[in-house]
Structures are given as structure tokens and as C-alpha cells.
Amino acid sequence: EVQLVESGGGLVQPGGSLRLSCAASGFSFRTYAMNWVRQAPGKGFEWVSLISSNSGRTRYADSVKGRFTISRDNARNTLYLQMNRLKPEDTAVYYCAKSQSDYSPSYDYRGQGTQVTVSS
């Protein structure tokens, strides 16, 4: 059974930083690309970032480019999202999601999410 468990969310002031983690199990983590997606209050899901299975390639939404960094540790089956210079519009529930195929923003499994609130 695929399990994705996010952690690291919280309340942070504008301009601050957070690091999200996602612990993966139930599948061969090292062979799949992984995504971060988010859902702001009252809005649909927004794709945030993608990393290939071997970390060789990454992509970012324009809204987070230059502020967020995706990474992974295949030895620990863990995905990360370093978020810097956070803005109020980054407030959302953040989910990690397993790609359907290598380096694809389309996903087939998603975790339960972790809340990120950016507010003064």
C-alpha cells in the first residue's frame, strides 16, 4: 500500500522559511519522480514542483521559482520542499504526490497534507 506522510508545516511570518518533509513507503521510491502540490483555501489544486527519480531534473511553478527548492533522499525514502521568502499567498495545504511515470506532473497517489500558513 502506497503511503505518503507529510510533515513540517506551521505558521510562519511573511519572509520566513519552512522545510516540508514527506516520508514514502509501499512502493519503490527511488524509481519514481515525485511532486509537491498545494491547495489554498477555497481553491483547486496547484502543482508546485517536480523532481526526477535520481534528482537530476527539477521543475517549479512560476509562482515559487527562485524561492522553493525540491530535493529527495532515496536512501531515506524522503522528499523535501525548502520554502524561503514565504508570502501570504503561499498559504495552503501542501501535499506530496507520486508521479504516474518518470518526470511527470501527473500523479496517482497523494498524502494527507500539511498546513502552511503565512501570516503576520
XYZ file of C-alpha atoms in Angstrom:
120
model
C 0.000 0.000 0.000
C 1.378 3.381 -1.025
C 1.725 5.739 1.927
C 2.866 9.358 1.819
C 3.096 11.260 5.093
C 3.880 14.975 5.059
C 5.223 16.976 7.985
C 6.858 20.293 8.748
C 4.014 22.702 8.157
C 3.094 25.509 10.506
C 2.584 29.215 10.978
C 5.314 31.493 9.689
C 5.644 35.230 9.138
C 5.986 36.675 5.641
C 9.591 36.410 4.529
C 10.181 33.379 6.691
C 11.155 29.813 5.822
C 9.841 26.304 6.322
C 11.068 22.874 5.301
C 8.473 20.250 4.473
C 9.184 16.522 4.508
C 7.330 13.581 3.026
C 8.006 10.026 4.182
C 7.172 7.487 1.494
C 6.519 3.767 1.798
C 4.781 0.919 -0.009
C 6.464 1.423 -3.376
C 9.921 1.690 -4.883
C 10.509 5.349 -4.041
C 13.827 5.595 -5.864
C 12.251 4.701 -9.223
C 9.528 7.362 -9.317
C 9.511 11.094 -9.841
C 7.762 12.991 -7.071
C 5.743 16.178 -6.866
C 4.599 18.765 -4.405
C 1.139 20.203 -4.958
C -0.892 22.604 -2.836
C -4.446 23.707 -2.268
C -5.204 27.180 -0.975
C -8.439 27.840 0.918
C -11.401 27.779 -1.435
C -9.253 26.993 -4.491
C -8.311 23.989 -6.582
C -5.063 22.049 -6.500
C -1.977 23.817 -7.827
C 1.103 21.927 -8.930
C 4.216 23.347 -7.215
C 7.296 21.315 -8.089
C 8.613 18.083 -9.607
C 11.825 16.117 -9.134
C 13.031 13.177 -11.187
C 13.763 9.806 -9.629
C 17.518 10.425 -9.462
C 17.244 14.157 -8.595
C 18.822 15.042 -11.923
C 15.947 17.236 -13.067
C 13.603 19.612 -11.264
C 10.766 21.914 -12.296
C 8.906 24.649 -10.491
C 5.730 26.619 -10.903
C 6.426 30.236 -11.826
C 4.804 31.320 -8.570
C 7.510 29.630 -6.454
C 10.539 29.635 -8.763
C 13.605 31.055 -7.049
C 12.061 30.703 -3.577
C 11.341 26.972 -3.202
C 13.741 24.048 -3.619
C 12.667 20.441 -4.032
C 15.010 17.609 -3.086
C 14.939 13.968 -2.132
C 16.921 11.345 -0.231
C 16.347 7.976 -1.862
C 18.242 6.191 0.926
C 15.677 7.524 3.422
C 12.624 7.359 1.096
C 12.008 11.008 1.853
C 11.011 14.012 -0.247
C 11.641 17.598 0.853
C 10.492 21.096 -0.012
C 12.556 24.007 1.267
C 10.419 27.138 1.186
C 12.100 30.524 1.579
C 10.828 34.098 1.375
C 7.320 32.894 2.046
C 4.379 35.076 1.069
C 0.791 35.164 2.358
C -0.333 33.731 -0.981
C 1.708 30.597 -0.225
C -0.823 29.739 2.485
C -2.211 26.314 1.589
C -2.268 22.649 2.450
C 0.821 21.106 0.880
C 0.799 17.550 -0.397
C 3.470 15.262 -1.761
C 2.366 13.162 -4.707
C 3.840 10.186 -6.527
C 4.220 10.640 -10.278
C 2.461 8.186 -12.555
C 5.617 7.896 -14.656
C 9.118 9.261 -14.546
C 9.294 13.038 -14.598
C 5.565 13.622 -14.930
C 3.461 16.182 -13.029
C 0.553 13.742 -13.306
C 0.236 11.765 -10.103
C -1.654 8.775 -8.843
C -1.183 8.967 -5.066
C -1.214 11.913 -2.707
C -0.606 12.212 1.034
C -2.917 13.731 3.632
C -1.196 17.109 3.510
C 0.405 19.547 5.921
C -0.910 23.055 6.551
C 1.297 26.046 5.835
C 0.041 29.435 6.989
C 1.957 32.603 6.161
C 0.699 35.496 8.222
C 1.918 38.296 10.455
